[in-house]
Amino acid sequence: MLPASQPSTVLTPSSLPDDAVEVGRILDAWGVKGWVKILPHSSDPEALFSAKSWFLQAPDAKYRVGFTAFSGTVSLSVDEAKIHSDSVVAKFGGLDDRNAAEALRGARIFLPRSSFPAASKDEYYWVDLIGLDVVNREGVALGCVRDLMATGPQSVLCVEYTASQEDGTTAPAERMIPFVSAYVDAVDLAGKRITVDWQPDY
């Protein structure tokens, strides 16, 4: 658990919302007043800034060693979240010292999708693109979006497809398509499809 100096109301046992999306991870304490440093999973962390409370779960296996702050799902109120340098930092209500912040290192951050701010025209949240089918202008299926990758000022679609091998078998493969207007013609969220100006042999 958190140090005894912290109020018991800091971590509130909770249930994960049905539409919960993992949006980041707590990297470490930041400063000495209970702030934490966040690694967002998206290049646009606007949802983190607008939410008044976050849901946390224990780290995945890679970061779980020594983690004892809590088990299950908890929620915390967020006093402030902001961009600092190239990362995001946040202050939770009632979390006022570095030791308490360090205890949360590795925790996974979730938010309900319904709490995300509305995206601007021609802008999309990464979570809404994952799982969409990708086809080109000729109607050729190019695969399914499995992930997105930030590369400086733009994002790249990581599209998984099945490739034929020389021995006649098939194996999963991946193609990278820049998510920019020069290559992306249309995004149909309702139809779960992205149309692109791209060829299978690119």
JSON list of C-alpha atoms in Angstrom, two decimals:
[
{"chain": "A", "resi": 1, "resn": "MET", "atom": "CA", "xyz": [0.00, 0.00, 0.00]},
{"chain": "A", "resi": 2, "resn": "LEU", "atom": "CA", "xyz": [0.99, 3.66, -0.16]},
{"chain": "A", "resi": 3, "resn": "PRO", "atom": "CA", "xyz": [2.91, 5.11, 2.79]},
{"chain": "A", "resi": 4, "resn": "ALA", "atom": "CA", "xyz": [0.79, 5.62, 5.93]},
{"chain": "A", "resi": 5, "resn": "SER", "atom": "CA", "xyz": [1.23, 9.37, 5.61]},
{"chain": "A", "resi": 6, "resn": "GLN", "atom": "CA", "xyz": [-1.06, 9.35, 2.61]},
{"chain": "A", "resi": 7, "resn": "PRO", "atom": "CA", "xyz": [-4.85, 9.53, 3.16]},
{"chain": "A", "resi": 8, "resn": "SER", "atom": "CA", "xyz": [-6.67, 6.29, 2.53]},
{"chain": "A", "resi": 9, "resn": "THR", "atom": "CA", "xyz": [-8.94, 8.08, 0.08]},
{"chain": "A", "resi": 10, "resn": "VAL", "atom": "CA", "xyz": [-6.12, 8.57, -2.44]},
{"chain": "A", "resi": 11, "resn": "LEU", "atom": "CA", "xyz": [-6.64, 5.14, -4.00]},
{"chain": "A", "resi": 12, "resn": "THR", "atom": "CA", "xyz": [-10.30, 4.23, -4.37]},
{"chain": "A", "resi": 13, "resn": "PRO", "atom": "CA", "xyz": [-11.07, 0.58, -5.24]},
{"chain": "A", "resi": 14, "resn": "SER", "atom": "CA", "xyz": [-13.07, 0.65, -8.45]},
{"chain": "A", "resi": 15, "resn": "SER", "atom": "CA", "xyz": [-14.29, -1.32, -11.43]},
{"chain": "A", "resi": 16, "resn": "LEU", "atom": "CA", "xyz": [-12.84, -0.70, -14.87]},
{"chain": "A", "resi": 17, "resn": "PRO", "atom": "CA", "xyz": [-15.44, 0.93, -17.16]},
{"chain": "A", "resi": 18, "resn": "ASP", "atom": "CA", "xyz": [-16.74, -1.29, -19.96]},
{"chain": "A", "resi": 19, "resn": "ASP", "atom": "CA", "xyz": [-15.33, 1.09, -22.57]},
{"chain": "A", "resi": 20, "resn": "ALA", "atom": "CA", "xyz": [-11.98, 1.55, -20.81]},
{"chain": "A", "resi": 21, "resn": "VAL", "atom": "CA", "xyz": [-8.95, 2.22, -23.00]},
{"chain": "A", "resi": 22, "resn": "GLU", "atom": "CA", "xyz": [-5.35, 1.94, -21.81]},
{"chain": "A", "resi": 23, "resn": "VAL", "atom": "CA", "xyz": [-3.87, 5.35, -22.52]},
{"chain": "A", "resi": 24, "resn": "GLY", "atom": "CA", "xyz": [-0.50, 5.36, -20.77]},
{"chain": "A", "resi": 25, "resn": "ARG", "atom": "CA", "xyz": [1.79, 4.23, -17.97]},
{"chain": "A", "resi": 26, "resn": "ILE", "atom": "CA", "xyz": [3.31, 5.93, -14.93]},
{"chain": "A", "resi": 27, "resn": "LEU", "atom": "CA", "xyz": [7.06, 6.14, -15.50]},
{"chain": "A", "resi": 28, "resn": "ASP", "atom": "CA", "xyz": [8.26, 7.54, -12.20]},
{"chain": "A", "resi": 29, "resn": "ALA", "atom": "CA", "xyz": [7.92, 10.29, -9.62]},
{"chain": "A", "resi": 30, "resn": "TRP", "atom": "CA", "xyz": [8.51, 13.84, -10.85]},
{"chain": "A", "resi": 31, "resn": "GLY", "atom": "CA", "xyz": [9.81, 16.32, -8.32]},
{"chain": "A", "resi": 32, "resn": "VAL", "atom": "CA", "xyz": [9.26, 16.02, -4.57]},
{"chain": "A", "resi": 33, "resn": "LYS", "atom": "CA", "xyz": [5.62, 17.07, -4.18]},
{"chain": "A", "resi": 34, "resn": "GLY", "atom": "CA", "xyz": [3.84, 13.93, -5.37]},
{"chain": "A", "resi": 35, "resn": "TRP", "atom": "CA", "xyz": [3.81, 14.55, -9.11]},
{"chain": "A", "resi": 36, "resn": "VAL", "atom": "CA", "xyz": [4.27, 11.62, -11.50]},
{"chain": "A", "resi": 37, "resn": "LYS", "atom": "CA", "xyz": [5.72, 11.40, -15.00]},
{"chain": "A", "resi": 38, "resn": "ILE", "atom": "CA", "xyz": [3.54, 9.70, -17.61]},
{"chain": "A", "resi": 39, "resn": "LEU", "atom": "CA", "xyz": [4.33, 7.81, -20.82]},
{"chain": "A", "resi": 40, "resn": "PRO", "atom": "CA", "xyz": [1.23, 8.32, -23.03]},
{"chain": "A", "resi": 41, "resn": "HIS", "atom": "CA", "xyz": [0.40, 5.64, -25.58]},
{"chain": "A", "resi": 42, "resn": "SER", "atom": "CA", "xyz": [-0.69, 8.30, -28.07]},
{"chain": "A", "resi": 43, "resn": "SER", "atom": "CA", "xyz": [1.04, 11.31, -29.54]},
{"chain": "A", "resi": 44, "resn": "ASP", "atom": "CA", "xyz": [-2.12, 13.28, -28.62]},
{"chain": "A", "resi": 45, "resn": "PRO", "atom": "CA", "xyz": [-2.68, 12.97, -24.83]},
{"chain": "A", "resi": 46, "resn": "GLU", "atom": "CA", "xyz": [-5.65, 15.35, -24.77]},
{"chain": "A", "resi": 47, "resn": "ALA", "atom": "CA", "xyz": [-7.86, 12.74, -23.08]},
{"chain": "A", "resi": 48, "resn": "LEU", "atom": "CA", "xyz": [-5.47, 12.65, -20.12]},
{"chain": "A", "resi": 49, "resn": "PHE", "atom": "CA", "xyz": [-5.79, 16.41, -19.67]},
{"chain": "A", "resi": 50, "resn": "SER", "atom": "CA", "xyz": [-9.58, 16.52, -19.78]},
{"chain": "A", "resi": 51, "resn": "ALA", "atom": "CA", "xyz": [-10.31, 13.62, -17.40]},
{"chain": "A", "resi": 52, "resn": "LYS", "atom": "CA", "xyz": [-10.91, 14.52, -13.75]},
{"chain": "A", "resi": 53, "resn": "SER", "atom": "CA", "xyz": [-10.06, 11.01, -12.56]},
{"chain": "A", "resi": 54, "resn": "TRP", "atom": "CA", "xyz": [-7.99, 8.15, -13.91]},
{"chain": "A", "resi": 55, "resn": "PHE", "atom": "CA", "xyz": [-8.28, 4.40, -13.44]},
{"chain": "A", "resi": 56, "resn": "LEU", "atom": "CA", "xyz": [-5.09, 2.50, -12.61]},
{"chain": "A", "resi": 57, "resn": "GLN", "atom": "CA", "xyz": [-4.17, -1.16, -12.74]},
{"chain": "A", "resi": 58, "resn": "ALA", "atom": "CA", "xyz": [-0.98, -2.86, -11.64]},
{"chain": "A", "resi": 59, "resn": "PRO", "atom": "CA", "xyz": [1.88, -2.96, -14.17]},
{"chain": "A", "resi": 60, "resn": "ASP", "atom": "CA", "xyz": [2.16, -5.76, -16.68]},
{"chain": "A", "resi": 61, "resn": "ALA", "atom": "CA", "xyz": [4.70, -8.48, -15.94]},
{"chain": "A", "resi": 62, "resn": "LYS", "atom": "CA", "xyz": [7.64, -6.53, -17.36]},
{"chain": "A", "resi": 63, "resn": "TYR", "atom": "CA", "xyz": [7.30, -3.77, -14.75]},
{"chain": "A", "resi": 64, "resn": "ARG", "atom": "CA", "xyz": [5.55, -5.60, -11.88]},
{"chain": "A", "resi": 65, "resn": "VAL", "atom": "CA", "xyz": [8.59, -6.65, -9.82]},
{"chain": "A", "resi": 66, "resn": "GLY", "atom": "CA", "xyz": [8.41, -4.94, -6.45]},
{"chain": "A", "resi": 67, "resn": "PHE", "atom": "CA", "xyz": [5.06, -3.24, -7.14]},
{"chain": "A", "resi": 68, "resn": "THR", "atom": "CA", "xyz": [2.91, -3.32, -3.98]},
{"chain": "A", "resi": 69, "resn": "ALA", "atom": "CA", "xyz": [0.91, -0.07, -4.13]},
{"chain": "A", "resi": 70, "resn": "PHE", "atom": "CA", "xyz": [-2.41, -1.77, -4.87]},
{"chain": "A", "resi": 71, "resn": "SER", "atom": "CA", "xyz": [-4.08, -4.71, -6.57]},
{"chain": "A", "resi": 72, "resn": "GLY", "atom": "CA", "xyz": [-7.09, -4.83, -8.87]},
{"chain": "A", "resi": 73, "resn": "THR", "atom": "CA", "xyz": [-8.38, -1.51, -10.20]},
{"chain": "A", "resi": 74, "resn": "VAL", "atom": "CA", "xyz": [-8.31, 1.83, -8.39]},
{"chain": "A", "resi": 75, "resn": "SER", "atom": "CA", "xyz": [-9.31, 5.34, -9.33]},
{"chain": "A", "resi": 76, "resn": "LEU", "atom": "CA", "xyz": [-7.60, 8.60, -8.41]},
{"chain": "A", "resi": 77, "resn": "SER", "atom": "CA", "xyz": [-8.70, 12.20, -8.75]},
{"chain": "A", "resi": 78, "resn": "VAL", "atom": "CA", "xyz": [-6.44, 14.32, -10.94]},
{"chain": "A", "resi": 79, "resn": "ASP", "atom": "CA", "xyz": [-5.62, 17.82, -9.70]},
{"chain": "A", "resi": 80, "resn": "GLU", "atom": "CA", "xyz": [-3.57, 18.74, -12.76]},
{"chain": "A", "resi": 81, "resn": "ALA", "atom": "CA", "xyz": [-2.04, 17.14, -15.84]},
{"chain": "A", "resi": 82, "resn": "LYS", "atom": "CA", "xyz": [0.15, 18.97, -18.33]},
{"chain": "A", "resi": 83, "resn": "ILE", "atom": "CA", "xyz": [2.91, 18.64, -20.89]},
{"chain": "A", "resi": 84, "resn": "HIS", "atom": "CA", "xyz": [6.41, 19.15, -19.55]},
{"chain": "A", "resi": 85, "resn": "SER", "atom": "CA", "xyz": [9.28, 19.00, -22.02]},
{"chain": "A", "resi": 86, "resn": "ASP", "atom": "CA", "xyz": [8.67, 15.84, -24.09]},
{"chain": "A", "resi": 87, "resn": "SER", "atom": "CA", "xyz": [6.44, 14.04, -21.60]},
{"chain": "A", "resi": 88, "resn": "VAL", "atom": "CA", "xyz": [3.28, 14.41, -19.51]},
{"chain": "A", "resi": 89, "resn": "VAL", "atom": "CA", "xyz": [3.28, 15.05, -15.76]},
{"chain": "A", "resi": 90, "resn": "ALA", "atom": "CA", "xyz": [0.34, 14.83, -13.37]},
{"chain": "A", "resi": 91, "resn": "LYS", "atom": "CA", "xyz": [-0.60, 15.55, -9.78]},
{"chain": "A", "resi": 92, "resn": "PHE", "atom": "CA", "xyz": [-3.18, 13.37, -8.02]},
{"chain": "A", "resi": 93, "resn": "GLY", "atom": "CA", "xyz": [-5.38, 14.68, -5.23]},
{"chain": "A", "resi": 94, "resn": "GLY", "atom": "CA", "xyz": [-3.98, 13.76, -1.80]},
{"chain": "A", "resi": 95, "resn": "LEU", "atom": "CA", "xyz": [-0.69, 12.44, -3.16]},
{"chain": "A", "resi": 96, "resn": "ASP", "atom": "CA", "xyz": [1.81, 14.88, -1.74]},
{"chain": "A", "resi": 97, "resn": "ASP", "atom": "CA", "xyz": [5.28, 13.35, -1.50]},
{"chain": "A", "resi": 98, "resn": "ARG", "atom": "CA", "xyz": [7.82, 11.67, -3.75]},
{"chain": "A", "resi": 99, "resn": "ASN", "atom": "CA", "xyz": [7.76, 8.29, -1.97]},
{"chain": "A", "resi": 100, "resn": "ALA", "atom": "CA", "xyz": [4.03, 7.90, -2.58]},
{"chain": "A", "resi": 101, "resn": "ALA", "atom": "CA", "xyz": [4.47, 8.86, -6.23]},
{"chain": "A", "resi": 102, "resn": "GLU", "atom": "CA", "xyz": [7.34, 6.39, -6.66]},
{"chain": "A", "resi": 103, "resn": "ALA", "atom": "CA", "xyz": [5.12, 3.60, -5.33]},
{"chain": "A", "resi": 104, "resn": "LEU", "atom": "CA", "xyz": [2.93, 3.98, -8.43]},
{"chain": "A", "resi": 105, "resn": "ARG", "atom": "CA", "xyz": [5.81, 3.45, -10.87]},
{"chain": "A", "resi": 106, "resn": "GLY", "atom": "CA", "xyz": [4.71, 1.20, -13.74]},
{"chain": "A", "resi": 107, "resn": "ALA", "atom": "CA", "xyz": [0.96, 1.45, -13.09]},
{"chain": "A", "resi": 108, "resn": "ARG", "atom": "CA", "xyz": [-1.20, 1.32, -16.22]},
{"chain": "A", "resi": 109, "resn": "ILE", "atom": "CA", "xyz": [-3.60, 4.21, -16.85]},
{"chain": "A", "resi": 110, "resn": "PHE", "atom": "CA", "xyz": [-7.10, 3.69, -18.26]},
{"chain": "A", "resi": 111, "resn": "LEU", "atom": "CA", "xyz": [-9.84, 6.10, -19.27]},
{"chain": "A", "resi": 112, "resn": "PRO", "atom": "CA", "xyz": [-13.37, 5.43, -20.54]},
{"chain": "A", "resi": 113, "resn": "ARG", "atom": "CA", "xyz": [-13.58, 6.07, -24.28]},
{"chain": "A", "resi": 114, "resn": "SER", "atom": "CA", "xyz": [-16.79, 8.00, -23.67]},
{"chain": "A", "resi": 115, "resn": "SER", "atom": "CA", "xyz": [-14.84, 10.63, -21.71]},
{"chain": "A", "resi": 116, "resn": "PHE", "atom": "CA", "xyz": [-12.50, 11.52, -24.58]},
{"chain": "A", "resi": 117, "resn": "PRO", "atom": "CA", "xyz": [-12.98, 15.04, -25.98]},
{"chain": "A", "resi": 118, "resn": "ALA", "atom": "CA", "xyz": [-14.56, 15.14, -29.42]},
{"chain": "A", "resi": 119, "resn": "ALA", "atom": "CA", "xyz": [-11.92, 14.93, -32.12]},
{"chain": "A", "resi": 120, "resn": "SER", "atom": "CA", "xyz": [-11.61, 17.81, -34.57]},
{"chain": "A", "resi": 121, "resn": "LYS", "atom": "CA", "xyz": [-12.56, 17.39, -38.22]},
{"chain": "A", "resi": 122, "resn": "ASP", "atom": "CA", "xyz": [-10.17, 15.01, -39.98]},
{"chain": "A", "resi": 123, "resn": "GLU", "atom": "CA", "xyz": [-8.53, 14.05, -36.68]},
{"chain": "A", "resi": 124, "resn": "TYR", "atom": "CA", "xyz": [-8.84, 10.64, -35.05]},
{"chain": "A", "resi": 125, "resn": "TYR", "atom": "CA", "xyz": [-7.89, 8.95, -31.83]},
{"chain": "A", "resi": 126, "resn": "TRP", "atom": "CA", "xyz": [-5.47, 6.08, -32.30]},
{"chain": "A", "resi": 127, "resn": "VAL", "atom": "CA", "xyz": [-7.74, 3.71, -30.41]},
{"chain": "A", "resi": 128, "resn": "ASP", "atom": "CA", "xyz": [-10.49, 4.29, -32.99]},
{"chain": "A", "resi": 129, "resn": "LEU", "atom": "CA", "xyz": [-8.21, 3.32, -35.89]},
{"chain": "A", "resi": 130, "resn": "ILE", "atom": "CA", "xyz": [-6.91, 0.06, -34.47]},
{"chain": "A", "resi": 131, "resn": "GLY", "atom": "CA", "xyz": [-8.79, -2.89, -35.96]},
{"chain": "A", "resi": 132, "resn": "LEU", "atom": "CA", "xyz": [-9.94, -1.06, -39.10]},
{"chain": "A", "resi": 133, "resn": "ASP", "atom": "CA", "xyz": [-9.50, -2.78, -42.47]},
{"chain": "A", "resi": 134, "resn": "VAL", "atom": "CA", "xyz": [-7.26, -1.00, -44.97]},
{"chain": "A", "resi": 135, "resn": "VAL", "atom": "CA", "xyz": [-7.98, -1.08, -48.72]},
{"chain": "A", "resi": 136, "resn": "ASN", "atom": "CA", "xyz": [-6.50, 0.87, -51.61]},
{"chain": "A", "resi": 137, "resn": "ARG", "atom": "CA", "xyz": [-8.30, 2.85, -54.32]},
{"chain": "A", "resi": 138, "resn": "GLU", "atom": "CA", "xyz": [-8.62, -0.27, -56.45]},
{"chain": "A", "resi": 139, "resn": "GLY", "atom": "CA", "xyz": [-10.35, -2.12, -53.61]},
{"chain": "A", "resi": 140, "resn": "VAL", "atom": "CA", "xyz": [-7.37, -4.38, -52.88]},
{"chain": "A", "resi": 141, "resn": "ALA", "atom": "CA", "xyz": [-7.29, -5.43, -49.22]},
{"chain": "A", "resi": 142, "resn": "LEU", "atom": "CA", "xyz": [-3.99, -4.39, -47.61]},
{"chain": "A", "resi": 143, "resn": "GLY", "atom": "CA", "xyz": [-4.60, -5.72, -44.12]},
{"chain": "A", "resi": 144, "resn": "CYS", "atom": "CA", "xyz": [-5.82, -4.58, -40.72]},
{"chain": "A", "resi": 145, "resn": "VAL", "atom": "CA", "xyz": [-4.50, -1.78, -38.49]},
{"chain": "A", "resi": 146, "resn": "ARG", "atom": "CA", "xyz": [-2.81, -3.42, -35.51]},
{"chain": "A", "resi": 147, "resn": "ASP", "atom": "CA", "xyz": [-0.95, -0.42, -34.12]},
{"chain": "A", "resi": 148, "resn": "LEU", "atom": "CA", "xyz": [0.17, 3.12, -34.82]},
{"chain": "A", "resi": 149, "resn": "MET", "atom": "CA", "xyz": [3.61, 4.58, -34.46]},
{"chain": "A", "resi": 150, "resn": "ALA", "atom": "CA", "xyz": [4.61, 8.19, -33.91]},
{"chain": "A", "resi": 151, "resn": "THR", "atom": "CA", "xyz": [7.47, 9.33, -36.13]},
{"chain": "A", "resi": 152, "resn": "GLY", "atom": "CA", "xyz": [8.08, 12.97, -35.39]},
{"chain": "A", "resi": 153, "resn": "PRO", "atom": "CA", "xyz": [5.31, 15.18, -36.82]},
{"chain": "A", "resi": 154, "resn": "GLN", "atom": "CA", "xyz": [3.23, 12.32, -38.27]},
{"chain": "A", "resi": 155, "resn": "SER", "atom": "CA", "xyz": [1.82, 8.93, -37.36]},
{"chain": "A", "resi": 156, "resn": "VAL", "atom": "CA", "xyz": [2.26, 5.69, -39.27]},
{"chain": "A", "resi": 157, "resn": "LEU", "atom": "CA", "xyz": [-0.30, 2.91, -39.63]},
{"chain": "A", "resi": 158, "resn": "CYS", "atom": "CA", "xyz": [1.12, -0.52, -38.79]},
{"chain": "A", "resi": 159, "resn": "VAL", "atom": "CA", "xyz": [-0.98, -2.75, -41.02]},
{"chain": "A", "resi": 160, "resn": "GLU", "atom": "CA", "xyz": [-0.89, -6.51, -40.51]},
{"chain": "A", "resi": 161, "resn": "TYR", "atom": "CA", "xyz": [-1.61, -8.85, -43.42]},
{"chain": "A", "resi": 162, "resn": "THR", "atom": "CA", "xyz": [-1.01, -12.45, -44.45]},
{"chain": "A", "resi": 163, "resn": "ALA", "atom": "CA", "xyz": [1.93, -12.91, -46.82]},
{"chain": "A", "resi": 164, "resn": "SER", "atom": "CA", "xyz": [2.61, -15.92, -49.04]},
{"chain": "A", "resi": 165, "resn": "GLN", "atom": "CA", "xyz": [5.97, -17.59, -48.55]},
{"chain": "A", "resi": 166, "resn": "GLU", "atom": "CA", "xyz": [8.19, -19.22, -51.20]},
{"chain": "A", "resi": 167, "resn": "ASP", "atom": "CA", "xyz": [7.37, -22.66, -49.84]},
{"chain": "A", "resi": 168, "resn": "GLY", "atom": "CA", "xyz": [3.65, -22.11, -50.35]},
{"chain": "A", "resi": 169, "resn": "THR", "atom": "CA", "xyz": [2.83, -21.38, -46.72]},
{"chain": "A", "resi": 170, "resn": "THR", "atom": "CA", "xyz": [1.58, -18.11, -45.30]},
{"chain": "A", "resi": 171, "resn": "ALA", "atom": "CA", "xyz": [2.83, -15.99, -42.43]},
{"chain": "A", "resi": 172, "resn": "PRO", "atom": "CA", "xyz": [1.85, -12.72, -40.76]},
{"chain": "A", "resi": 173, "resn": "ALA", "atom": "CA", "xyz": [3.60, -9.64, -42.18]},
{"chain": "A", "resi": 174, "resn": "GLU", "atom": "CA", "xyz": [3.40, -5.92, -41.65]},
{"chain": "A", "resi": 175, "resn": "ARG", "atom": "CA", "xyz": [3.35, -2.89, -43.92]},
{"chain": "A", "resi": 176, "resn": "MET", "atom": "CA", "xyz": [3.80, 0.70, -42.79]},
{"chain": "A", "resi": 177, "resn": "ILE", "atom": "CA", "xyz": [1.60, 3.41, -44.29]},
{"chain": "A", "resi": 178, "resn": "PRO", "atom": "CA", "xyz": [2.06, 7.07, -43.30]},
{"chain": "A", "resi": 179, "resn": "PHE", "atom": "CA", "xyz": [-1.18, 8.43, -41.85]},
{"chain": "A", "resi": 180, "resn": "VAL", "atom": "CA", "xyz": [-1.15, 11.65, -43.87]},
{"chain": "A", "resi": 181, "resn": "SER", "atom": "CA", "xyz": [-3.54, 13.11, -46.43]},
{"chain": "A", "resi": 182, "resn": "ALA", "atom": "CA", "xyz": [-1.13, 12.37, -49.29]},
{"chain": "A", "resi": 183, "resn": "TYR", "atom": "CA", "xyz": [-1.78, 8.64, -48.81]},
{"chain": "A", "resi": 184, "resn": "VAL", "atom": "CA", "xyz": [-5.03, 8.41, -46.80]},
{"chain": "A", "resi": 185, "resn": "ASP", "atom": "CA", "xyz": [-8.13, 9.11, -48.87]},
{"chain": "A", "resi": 186, "resn": "ALA", "atom": "CA", "xyz": [-10.86, 8.39, -46.33]},
{"chain": "A", "resi": 187, "resn": "VAL", "atom": "CA", "xyz": [-11.48, 7.04, -42.85]},
{"chain": "A", "resi": 188, "resn": "ASP", "atom": "CA", "xyz": [-14.88, 5.39, -42.37]},
{"chain": "A", "resi": 189, "resn": "LEU", "atom": "CA", "xyz": [-15.18, 4.65, -38.65]},
{"chain": "A", "resi": 190, "resn": "ALA", "atom": "CA", "xyz": [-18.74, 3.35, -38.98]},
{"chain": "A", "resi": 191, "resn": "GLY", "atom": "CA", "xyz": [-17.75, 1.07, -41.85]},
{"chain": "A", "resi": 192, "resn": "LYS", "atom": "CA", "xyz": [-14.48, 0.13, -40.09]},
{"chain": "A", "resi": 193, "resn": "ARG", "atom": "CA", "xyz": [-12.43, 0.90, -43.20]},
{"chain": "A", "resi": 194, "resn": "ILE", "atom": "CA", "xyz": [-9.56, 3.14, -44.26]},
{"chain": "A", "resi": 195, "resn": "THR", "atom": "CA", "xyz": [-9.04, 3.83, -47.97]},
{"chain": "A", "resi": 196, "resn": "VAL", "atom": "CA", "xyz": [-5.49, 4.67, -49.04]},
{"chain": "A", "resi": 197, "resn": "ASP", "atom": "CA", "xyz": [-3.46, 5.50, -52.13]},
{"chain": "A", "resi": 198, "resn": "TRP", "atom": "CA", "xyz": [-1.04, 2.60, -51.66]},
{"chain": "A", "resi": 199, "resn": "GLN", "atom": "CA", "xyz": [-0.08, -0.53, -53.55]},
{"chain": "A", "resi": 200, "resn": "PRO", "atom": "CA", "xyz": [0.56, -4.01, -52.11]},
{"chain": "A", "resi": 201, "resn": "ASP", "atom": "CA", "xyz": [4.15, -4.05, -53.43]},
{"chain": "A", "resi": 202, "resn": "TYR", "atom": "CA", "xyz": [5.20, -0.69, -51.94]}
]
